[in-house]
């Protein structure tokens, strides 16, 4: 990269993993085949993030709006998530990965909620990369959740710090970089509060084709961005 580097590596990278369905369609495969291939891209991205020294990785796995999809796709996605959780809980122990899950648990099947709680508890003391899985996640819901928690506390006046303290993961820094694959250029209800000053990287690459090289390309692009935060 010949351009001047303006920024150190991001601490927190968030990814909107999009394009599984189109990847499958291009191959005349069922949509679930795309989601399965997408799970391998998750593995590659996790490895790339660890290799490059990223501290926090948030992956958007299922949105609060994704429940409108056909039931068989939802069932397949949840099954895949369950298998992935099992694998990561074992893998995490080896690599020191700490798992967090952001989203509302209410609509998730109890078996998955149990696995999430086990995975989060059993990796809580790990000091390597923090993998934050956004699952049944919606950013507007997250802000409403924070507001309700503050009402419960009896607050009649709130600050930005109060909201921050009641987000799903109050200890995570805002993502410096948000990547979205598949050519779509929107947030789709992802991290609305935390993205206030995030840099965006959009790539036409479909999620199942995403790999370490693509991840490093996004990081390199981020490093050339001029971040002003309202200043000059
Ligand atoms: C992303 O891929 C995975 C989820 C949203 C769960 P999509 O399933 O949205 O793939 P496209 O956008 O239809 O190609
Ligand atoms: C966003 O992708 C949600 C996830 C990647 C989990 P969608 O495919 O659901 O987003 P829209 O519907 O195209 O905005
Ligand atoms: Mg999509």
PDB file of C-alpha atoms and ligand atoms in Angstrom:
ATOM      1  CA  UNK A   1       0.000   0.000   0.000  1.00  0.00           C
ATOM      2  CA  UNK A   2       1.656   3.195  -1.185  1.00  0.00           C
ATOM      3  CA  UNK A   3      -0.769   5.546   0.575  1.00  0.00           C
ATOM      4  CA  UNK A   4       0.292   6.926   3.912  1.00  0.00           C
ATOM      5  CA  UNK A   5      -0.877   5.027   6.967  1.00  0.00           C
ATOM      6  CA  UNK A   6      -3.018   7.294   9.101  1.00  0.00           C
ATOM      7  CA  UNK A   7      -4.238   4.864  11.755  1.00  0.00           C
ATOM      8  CA  UNK A   8      -2.975   2.000  13.842  1.00  0.00           C
ATOM      9  CA  UNK A   9      -4.846  -1.287  13.438  1.00  0.00           C
ATOM     10  CA  UNK A  10      -8.421  -1.174  14.704  1.00  0.00           C
ATOM     11  CA  UNK A  11      -9.045  -2.773  18.071  1.00  0.00           C
ATOM     12  CA  UNK A  12     -12.616  -3.684  17.210  1.00  0.00           C
ATOM     13  CA  UNK A  13     -13.785  -4.857  13.777  1.00  0.00           C
ATOM     14  CA  UNK A  14     -17.472  -5.596  13.160  1.00  0.00           C
ATOM     15  CA  UNK A  15     -18.696  -7.536  10.138  1.00  0.00           C
ATOM     16  CA  UNK A  16     -22.092  -7.709   8.424  1.00  0.00           C
ATOM     17  CA  UNK A  17     -21.750 -11.141   6.863  1.00  0.00           C
ATOM     18  CA  UNK A  18     -24.007 -10.845   3.823  1.00  0.00           C
ATOM     19  CA  UNK A  19     -24.454 -12.697   0.538  1.00  0.00           C
ATOM     20  CA  UNK A  20     -24.806 -16.351   1.526  1.00  0.00           C
ATOM     21  CA  UNK A  21     -28.070 -16.710  -0.378  1.00  0.00           C
ATOM     22  CA  UNK A  22     -26.704 -15.125  -3.551  1.00  0.00           C
ATOM     23  CA  UNK A  23     -23.573 -17.280  -3.354  1.00  0.00           C
ATOM     24  CA  UNK A  24     -25.807 -20.375  -3.279  1.00  0.00           C
ATOM     25  CA  UNK A  25     -28.062 -19.068  -6.052  1.00  0.00           C
ATOM     26  CA  UNK A  26     -25.060 -18.543  -8.351  1.00  0.00           C
ATOM     27  CA  UNK A  27     -24.313 -22.225  -7.886  1.00  0.00           C
ATOM     28  CA  UNK A  28     -27.942 -23.373  -8.145  1.00  0.00           C
ATOM     29  CA  UNK A  29     -27.684 -24.656  -4.588  1.00  0.00           C
ATOM     30  CA  UNK A  30     -30.218 -24.291  -1.754  1.00  0.00           C
ATOM     31  CA  UNK A  31     -29.743 -21.160   0.393  1.00  0.00           C
ATOM     32  CA  UNK A  32     -28.620 -23.296   3.317  1.00  0.00           C
ATOM     33  CA  UNK A  33     -25.600 -24.435   1.308  1.00  0.00           C
ATOM     34  CA  UNK A  34     -24.625 -20.775   1.239  1.00  0.00           C
ATOM     35  CA  UNK A  35     -25.002 -20.499   4.999  1.00  0.00           C
ATOM     36  CA  UNK A  36     -22.858 -23.614   5.452  1.00  0.00           C
ATOM     37  CA  UNK A  37     -20.152 -22.125   3.249  1.00  0.00           C
ATOM     38  CA  UNK A  38     -20.543 -18.905   5.227  1.00  0.00           C
ATOM     39  CA  UNK A  39     -19.702 -20.760   8.433  1.00  0.00           C
ATOM     40  CA  UNK A  40     -16.309 -21.608   6.933  1.00  0.00           C
ATOM     41  CA  UNK A  41     -15.752 -17.951   6.132  1.00  0.00           C
ATOM     42  CA  UNK A  42     -16.425 -17.224   9.810  1.00  0.00           C
ATOM     43  CA  UNK A  43     -13.636 -19.621  10.733  1.00  0.00           C
ATOM     44  CA  UNK A  44     -11.215 -18.005   8.249  1.00  0.00           C
ATOM     45  CA  UNK A  45     -12.099 -14.527   9.467  1.00  0.00           C
ATOM     46  CA  UNK A  46     -11.657 -15.491  13.093  1.00  0.00           C
ATOM     47  CA  UNK A  47      -8.215 -16.898  12.284  1.00  0.00           C
ATOM     48  CA  UNK A  48      -7.275 -13.781  10.319  1.00  0.00           C
ATOM     49  CA  UNK A  49      -8.391 -11.531  13.162  1.00  0.00           C
ATOM     50  CA  UNK A  50      -6.304 -13.510  15.647  1.00  0.00           C
ATOM     51  CA  UNK A  51      -3.294 -13.521  13.311  1.00  0.00           C
ATOM     52  CA  UNK A  52      -3.452  -9.760  12.739  1.00  0.00           C
ATOM     53  CA  UNK A  53      -3.874  -8.998  16.431  1.00  0.00           C
ATOM     54  CA  UNK A  54      -7.444  -7.656  16.404  1.00  0.00           C
ATOM     55  CA  UNK A  55      -8.735  -7.629  19.954  1.00  0.00           C
ATOM     56  CA  UNK A  56     -12.520  -7.575  19.393  1.00  0.00           C
ATOM     57  CA  UNK A  57     -14.463  -9.101  16.488  1.00  0.00           C
ATOM     58  CA  UNK A  58     -18.235  -8.658  16.265  1.00  0.00           C
ATOM     59  CA  UNK A  59     -20.043 -10.804  13.695  1.00  0.00           C
ATOM     60  CA  UNK A  60     -23.651 -10.142  12.673  1.00  0.00           C
ATOM     61  CA  UNK A  61     -25.091 -13.650  12.462  1.00  0.00           C
ATOM     62  CA  UNK A  62     -28.870 -13.148  12.714  1.00  0.00           C
ATOM     63  CA  UNK A  63     -30.897  -9.964  12.875  1.00  0.00           C
ATOM     64  CA  UNK A  64     -34.189  -9.310  14.659  1.00  0.00           C
ATOM     65  CA  UNK A  65     -35.621  -8.848  11.150  1.00  0.00           C
ATOM     66  CA  UNK A  66     -34.389 -12.231   9.850  1.00  0.00           C
ATOM     67  CA  UNK A  67     -37.330 -14.011  11.560  1.00  0.00           C
ATOM     68  CA  UNK A  68     -39.489 -13.122   8.547  1.00  0.00           C
ATOM     69  CA  UNK A  69     -37.554 -15.614   6.401  1.00  0.00           C
ATOM     70  CA  UNK A  70     -39.060 -19.025   5.518  1.00  0.00           C
ATOM     71  CA  UNK A  71     -39.177 -21.295   8.579  1.00  0.00           C
ATOM     72  CA  UNK A  72     -36.945 -23.959   7.003  1.00  0.00           C
ATOM     73  CA  UNK A  73     -34.188 -21.407   6.410  1.00  0.00           C
ATOM     74  CA  UNK A  74     -34.509 -20.149  10.017  1.00  0.00           C
ATOM     75  CA  UNK A  75     -34.393 -23.724  11.331  1.00  0.00           C
ATOM     76  CA  UNK A  76     -31.327 -24.489   9.218  1.00  0.00           C
ATOM     77  CA  UNK A  77     -29.574 -21.313  10.346  1.00  0.00           C
ATOM     78  CA  UNK A  78     -30.282 -22.047  14.014  1.00  0.00           C
ATOM     79  CA  UNK A  79     -29.031 -25.624  13.597  1.00  0.00           C
ATOM     80  CA  UNK A  80     -25.851 -24.312  12.000  1.00  0.00           C
ATOM     81  CA  UNK A  81     -25.418 -21.806  14.815  1.00  0.00           C
ATOM     82  CA  UNK A  82     -25.802 -24.547  17.362  1.00  0.00           C
ATOM     83  CA  UNK A  83     -23.119 -26.650  15.663  1.00  0.00           C
ATOM     84  CA  UNK A  84     -20.843 -23.633  15.336  1.00  0.00           C
ATOM     85  CA  UNK A  85     -21.286 -22.808  19.025  1.00  0.00           C
ATOM     86  CA  UNK A  86     -20.313 -26.361  19.963  1.00  0.00           C
ATOM     87  CA  UNK A  87     -17.207 -26.192  17.803  1.00  0.00           C
ATOM     88  CA  UNK A  88     -16.186 -22.732  19.015  1.00  0.00           C
ATOM     89  CA  UNK A  89     -16.586 -23.559  22.652  1.00  0.00           C
ATOM     90  CA  UNK A  90     -13.986 -26.322  22.180  1.00  0.00           C
ATOM     91  CA  UNK A  91     -11.782 -24.259  19.833  1.00  0.00           C
ATOM     92  CA  UNK A  92     -11.974 -21.216  22.082  1.00  0.00           C
ATOM     93  CA  UNK A  93     -10.372 -23.094  24.929  1.00  0.00           C
ATOM     94  CA  UNK A  94      -7.363 -23.849  22.698  1.00  0.00           C
ATOM     95  CA  UNK A  95      -6.916 -20.321  21.389  1.00  0.00           C
ATOM     96  CA  UNK A  96      -7.976 -18.337  24.427  1.00  0.00           C
ATOM     97  CA  UNK A  97     -10.974 -16.826  22.614  1.00  0.00           C
ATOM     98  CA  UNK A  98     -13.632 -15.218  24.797  1.00  0.00           C
ATOM     99  CA  UNK A  99     -17.164 -15.509  23.441  1.00  0.00           C
ATOM    100  CA  UNK A 100     -19.873 -12.902  23.948  1.00  0.00           C
ATOM    101  CA  UNK A 101     -23.359 -12.931  22.464  1.00  0.00           C
ATOM    102  CA  UNK A 102     -25.314  -9.753  21.763  1.00  0.00           C
ATOM    103  CA  UNK A 103     -29.050  -9.773  21.196  1.00  0.00           C
ATOM    104  CA  UNK A 104     -32.304 -10.774  22.832  1.00  0.00           C
ATOM    105  CA  UNK A 105     -32.539 -14.394  23.929  1.00  0.00           C
ATOM    106  CA  UNK A 106     -36.345 -14.453  24.152  1.00  0.00           C
ATOM    107  CA  UNK A 107     -37.054 -15.870  20.674  1.00  0.00           C
ATOM    108  CA  UNK A 108     -34.157 -18.302  20.546  1.00  0.00           C
ATOM    109  CA  UNK A 109     -34.816 -22.007  21.197  1.00  0.00           C
ATOM    110  CA  UNK A 110     -33.939 -22.962  24.824  1.00  0.00           C
ATOM    111  CA  UNK A 111     -31.297 -25.467  23.643  1.00  0.00           C
ATOM    112  CA  UNK A 112     -29.403 -22.664  21.883  1.00  0.00           C
ATOM    113  CA  UNK A 113     -29.759 -20.308  24.838  1.00  0.00           C
ATOM    114  CA  UNK A 114     -28.275 -23.026  27.061  1.00  0.00           C
ATOM    115  CA  UNK A 115     -25.336 -23.503  24.674  1.00  0.00           C
ATOM    116  CA  UNK A 116     -24.776 -19.755  24.490  1.00  0.00           C
ATOM    117  CA  UNK A 117     -24.733 -19.467  28.265  1.00  0.00           C
ATOM    118  CA  UNK A 118     -22.339 -22.397  28.559  1.00  0.00           C
ATOM    119  CA  UNK A 119     -20.035 -21.016  25.846  1.00  0.00           C
ATOM    120  CA  UNK A 120     -20.014 -17.521  27.352  1.00  0.00           C
ATOM    121  CA  UNK A 121     -19.418 -18.783  30.901  1.00  0.00           C
ATOM    122  CA  UNK A 122     -16.727 -21.290  29.964  1.00  0.00           C
ATOM    123  CA  UNK A 123     -14.712 -18.735  27.948  1.00  0.00           C
ATOM    124  CA  UNK A 124     -15.228 -15.746  30.250  1.00  0.00           C
ATOM    125  CA  UNK A 125     -11.703 -15.860  31.678  1.00  0.00           C
ATOM    126  CA  UNK A 126      -9.975 -16.176  28.280  1.00  0.00           C
ATOM    127  CA  UNK A 127      -7.669 -13.301  27.456  1.00  0.00           C
ATOM    128  CA  UNK A 128      -7.237 -13.710  23.684  1.00  0.00           C
ATOM    129  CA  UNK A 129      -9.556 -12.300  21.032  1.00  0.00           C
ATOM    130  CA  UNK A 130     -13.111 -11.472  22.100  1.00  0.00           C
ATOM    131  CA  UNK A 131     -15.622 -12.833  19.596  1.00  0.00           C
ATOM    132  CA  UNK A 132     -18.956 -11.065  19.967  1.00  0.00           C
ATOM    133  CA  UNK A 133     -21.713 -12.878  18.085  1.00  0.00           C
ATOM    134  CA  UNK A 134     -24.687 -10.667  17.222  1.00  0.00           C
ATOM    135  CA  UNK A 135     -27.556 -13.113  17.361  1.00  0.00           C
ATOM    136  CA  UNK A 136     -31.206 -12.080  17.229  1.00  0.00           C
ATOM    137  CA  UNK A 137     -29.606  -8.660  17.335  1.00  0.00           C
ATOM    138  CA  UNK A 138     -31.205  -5.336  16.472  1.00  0.00           C
ATOM    139  CA  UNK A 139     -29.573  -2.005  17.238  1.00  0.00           C
ATOM    140  CA  UNK A 140     -32.837  -0.159  17.855  1.00  0.00           C
ATOM    141  CA  UNK A 141     -33.886  -2.928  20.234  1.00  0.00           C
ATOM    142  CA  UNK A 142     -30.512  -2.582  21.987  1.00  0.00           C
ATOM    143  CA  UNK A 143     -31.064   1.139  22.567  1.00  0.00           C
ATOM    144  CA  UNK A 144     -34.636   0.532  23.802  1.00  0.00           C
ATOM    145  CA  UNK A 145     -33.283  -2.211  26.090  1.00  0.00           C
ATOM    146  CA  UNK A 146     -30.793   0.294  27.553  1.00  0.00           C
ATOM    147  CA  UNK A 147     -33.529   2.922  28.018  1.00  0.00           C
ATOM    148  CA  UNK A 148     -35.797   0.422  29.800  1.00  0.00           C
ATOM    149  CA  UNK A 149     -32.976  -0.673  32.096  1.00  0.00           C
ATOM    150  CA  UNK A 150     -32.457   2.975  33.046  1.00  0.00           C
ATOM    151  CA  UNK A 151     -36.189   3.427  33.736  1.00  0.00           C
ATOM    152  CA  UNK A 152     -36.003   0.332  35.965  1.00  0.00           C
ATOM    153  CA  UNK A 153     -33.210   2.044  37.875  1.00  0.00           C
ATOM    154  CA  UNK A 154     -35.506   4.997  38.439  1.00  0.00           C
ATOM    155  CA  UNK A 155     -33.484   7.456  36.339  1.00  0.00           C
ATOM    156  CA  UNK A 156     -35.317  10.603  35.277  1.00  0.00           C
ATOM    157  CA  UNK A 157     -32.418  12.129  33.375  1.00  0.00           C
ATOM    158  CA  UNK A 158     -29.863  10.148  31.414  1.00  0.00           C
ATOM    159  CA  UNK A 159     -26.478  10.751  29.830  1.00  0.00           C
ATOM    160  CA  UNK A 160     -24.689   9.145  26.911  1.00  0.00           C
ATOM    161  CA  UNK A 161     -22.576   7.263  29.451  1.00  0.00           C
ATOM    162  CA  UNK A 162     -25.765   5.812  30.968  1.00  0.00           C
ATOM    163  CA  UNK A 163     -26.844   4.470  27.581  1.00  0.00           C
ATOM    164  CA  UNK A 164     -23.351   3.124  26.899  1.00  0.00           C
ATOM    165  CA  UNK A 165     -23.345   1.359  30.284  1.00  0.00           C
ATOM    166  CA  UNK A 166     -26.545  -0.527  29.401  1.00  0.00           C
ATOM    167  CA  UNK A 167     -25.714  -1.677  25.897  1.00  0.00           C
ATOM    168  CA  UNK A 168     -25.499  -5.451  25.468  1.00  0.00           C
ATOM    169  CA  UNK A 169     -21.684  -5.307  25.757  1.00  0.00           C
ATOM    170  CA  UNK A 170     -20.846  -2.155  27.689  1.00  0.00           C
ATOM    171  CA  UNK A 171     -17.170  -3.040  27.980  1.00  0.00           C
ATOM    172  CA  UNK A 172     -16.469  -3.251  24.231  1.00  0.00           C
ATOM    173  CA  UNK A 173     -14.957  -0.214  22.546  1.00  0.00           C
ATOM    174  CA  UNK A 174     -16.860   1.143  19.529  1.00  0.00           C
ATOM    175  CA  UNK A 175     -15.847  -0.620  16.312  1.00  0.00           C
ATOM    176  CA  UNK A 176     -13.322   1.506  14.425  1.00  0.00           C
ATOM    177  CA  UNK A 177     -14.123  -0.502  11.293  1.00  0.00           C
ATOM    178  CA  UNK A 178     -17.351  -2.051   9.989  1.00  0.00           C
ATOM    179  CA  UNK A 179     -17.104  -4.388   7.007  1.00  0.00           C
ATOM    180  CA  UNK A 180     -20.116  -5.390   4.897  1.00  0.00           C
ATOM    181  CA  UNK A 181     -19.858  -7.979   2.154  1.00  0.00           C
ATOM    182  CA  UNK A 182     -22.038  -8.681  -0.904  1.00  0.00           C
ATOM    183  CA  UNK A 183     -22.171  -5.145  -2.280  1.00  0.00           C
ATOM    184  CA  UNK A 184     -24.964  -3.905  -0.024  1.00  0.00           C
ATOM    185  CA  UNK A 185     -24.177  -0.555   1.534  1.00  0.00           C
ATOM    186  CA  UNK A 186     -26.414  -0.210   4.581  1.00  0.00           C
ATOM    187  CA  UNK A 187     -26.376  -0.988   8.296  1.00  0.00           C
ATOM    188  CA  UNK A 188     -29.543  -3.113   8.473  1.00  0.00           C
ATOM    189  CA  UNK A 189     -30.109  -2.278  12.158  1.00  0.00           C
ATOM    190  CA  UNK A 190     -26.515  -3.079  13.196  1.00  0.00           C
ATOM    191  CA  UNK A 191     -24.666  -1.137  15.941  1.00  0.00           C
ATOM    192  CA  UNK A 192     -26.464   2.166  15.350  1.00  0.00           C
ATOM    193  CA  UNK A 193     -25.173   3.652  18.599  1.00  0.00           C
ATOM    194  CA  UNK A 194     -21.633   2.295  18.370  1.00  0.00           C
ATOM    195  CA  UNK A 195     -21.149   3.169  14.676  1.00  0.00           C
ATOM    196  CA  UNK A 196     -21.262   6.942  15.261  1.00  0.00           C
ATOM    197  CA  UNK A 197     -17.642   7.334  14.083  1.00  0.00           C
ATOM    198  CA  UNK A 198     -16.902   3.942  12.532  1.00  0.00           C
ATOM    199  CA  UNK A 199     -15.185   3.680   9.177  1.00  0.00           C
ATOM    200  CA  UNK A 200     -17.080   1.568   6.633  1.00  0.00           C
ATOM    201  CA  UNK A 201     -15.601  -0.909   4.200  1.00  0.00           C
ATOM    202  CA  UNK A 202     -17.951  -2.300   1.578  1.00  0.00           C
ATOM    203  CA  UNK A 203     -16.879  -5.113  -0.702  1.00  0.00           C
ATOM    204  CA  UNK A 204     -18.776  -6.918  -3.486  1.00  0.00           C
ATOM    205  CA  UNK A 205     -17.255 -10.217  -2.284  1.00  0.00           C
ATOM    206  CA  UNK A 206     -20.035 -12.557  -1.123  1.00  0.00           C
ATOM    207  CA  UNK A 207     -19.613 -13.716   2.471  1.00  0.00           C
ATOM    208  CA  UNK A 208     -18.815 -17.392   1.665  1.00  0.00           C
ATOM    209  CA  UNK A 209     -15.898 -16.154  -0.507  1.00  0.00           C
ATOM    210  CA  UNK A 210     -14.499 -13.890   2.220  1.00  0.00           C
ATOM    211  CA  UNK A 211     -11.092 -14.901   3.545  1.00  0.00           C
ATOM    212  CA  UNK A 212      -7.996 -13.717   5.379  1.00  0.00           C
ATOM    213  CA  UNK A 213      -6.692 -11.811   2.353  1.00  0.00           C
ATOM    214  CA  UNK A 214      -9.981  -9.882   2.077  1.00  0.00           C
ATOM    215  CA  UNK A 215      -9.898  -9.170   5.795  1.00  0.00           C
ATOM    216  CA  UNK A 216      -6.372  -7.813   5.532  1.00  0.00           C
ATOM    217  CA  UNK A 217      -7.406  -5.685   2.530  1.00  0.00           C
ATOM    218  CA  UNK A 218     -10.123  -4.117   4.666  1.00  0.00           C
ATOM    219  CA  UNK A 219      -7.639  -3.447   7.466  1.00  0.00           C
ATOM    220  CA  UNK A 220      -5.142  -1.898   5.035  1.00  0.00           C
ATOM    221  CA  UNK A 221      -7.853   0.379   3.609  1.00  0.00           C
ATOM    222  CA  UNK A 222      -8.914   1.394   7.099  1.00  0.00           C
ATOM    223  CA  UNK A 223      -5.360   2.372   7.925  1.00  0.00           C
ATOM    224  CA  UNK A 224      -5.324   4.942   5.095  1.00  0.00           C
ATOM    225  CA  UNK A 225      -8.569   6.647   6.190  1.00  0.00           C
ATOM    226  CA  UNK A 226      -8.441  10.145   7.658  1.00  0.00           C
ATOM    227  CA  UNK A 227     -10.574  10.130  10.816  1.00  0.00           C
ATOM    228  CA  UNK A 228     -11.525  13.627  11.905  1.00  0.00           C
ATOM    229  CA  UNK A 229     -14.148  13.156  14.619  1.00  0.00           C
ATOM    230  CA  UNK A 230     -15.505  16.583  13.780  1.00  0.00           C
ATOM    231  CA  UNK A 231     -12.147  18.326  13.986  1.00  0.00           C
ATOM    232  CA  UNK A 232      -9.887  19.667  11.264  1.00  0.00           C
TER     233      UNK A 232
HETATM  234  C1  LIG B   1     -26.334 -13.383   5.257  1.00  0.00           C
HETATM  235  O1  LIG B   1     -26.631 -13.877   3.992  1.00  0.00           O
HETATM  236  C2  LIG B   1     -26.751 -14.329   6.357  1.00  0.00           C
HETATM  237  C3  LIG B   1     -27.929 -13.887   7.121  1.00  0.00           C
HETATM  238  C4  LIG B   1     -28.559 -12.762   6.958  1.00  0.00           C
HETATM  239  C5  LIG B   1     -28.408 -14.788   8.148  1.00  0.00           C
HETATM  240  P1  LIG B   1     -28.078 -13.739   3.358  1.00  0.00           P
HETATM  241  O2  LIG B   1     -28.859 -14.946   3.702  1.00  0.00           O
HETATM  242  O3  LIG B   1     -28.695 -12.447   3.710  1.00  0.00           O
HETATM  243  O4  LIG B   1     -27.695 -13.760   1.819  1.00  0.00           O
HETATM  244  P2  LIG B   1     -28.354 -12.920   0.634  1.00  0.00           P
HETATM  245  O5  LIG B   1     -28.331 -11.478   1.057  1.00  0.00           O
HETATM  246  O6  LIG B   1     -29.750 -13.440   0.458  1.00  0.00           O
HETATM  247  O7  LIG B   1     -27.490 -13.196  -0.547  1.00  0.00           O
HETATM  248  C1  LIG B   2     -28.066  -8.292   7.619  1.00  0.00           C
HETATM  249  O1  LIG B   2     -28.255  -8.955   6.407  1.00  0.00           O
HETATM  250  C2  LIG B   2     -28.145  -9.271   8.749  1.00  0.00           C
HETATM  251  C3  LIG B   2     -27.051 -10.232   8.833  1.00  0.00           C
HETATM  252  C4  LIG B   2     -25.991 -10.269   8.071  1.00  0.00           C
HETATM  253  C5  LIG B   2     -27.177 -11.219   9.876  1.00  0.00           C
HETATM  254  P1  LIG B   2     -29.680  -9.015   5.700  1.00  0.00           P
HETATM  255  O2  LIG B   2     -29.487  -9.782   4.445  1.00  0.00           O
HETATM  256  O3  LIG B   2     -30.701  -9.517   6.650  1.00  0.00           O
HETATM  257  O4  LIG B   2     -29.965  -7.470   5.415  1.00  0.00           O
HETATM  258  P2  LIG B   2     -30.956  -6.775   4.393  1.00  0.00           P
HETATM  259  O5  LIG B   2     -32.306  -7.397   4.603  1.00  0.00           O
HETATM  260  O6  LIG B   2     -30.453  -7.043   3.011  1.00  0.00           O
HETATM  261  O7  LIG B   2     -30.896  -5.328   4.729  1.00  0.00           O
HETATM  262 MG1  LIG B   3     -28.697 -10.613   2.885  1.00  0.00          MG
END
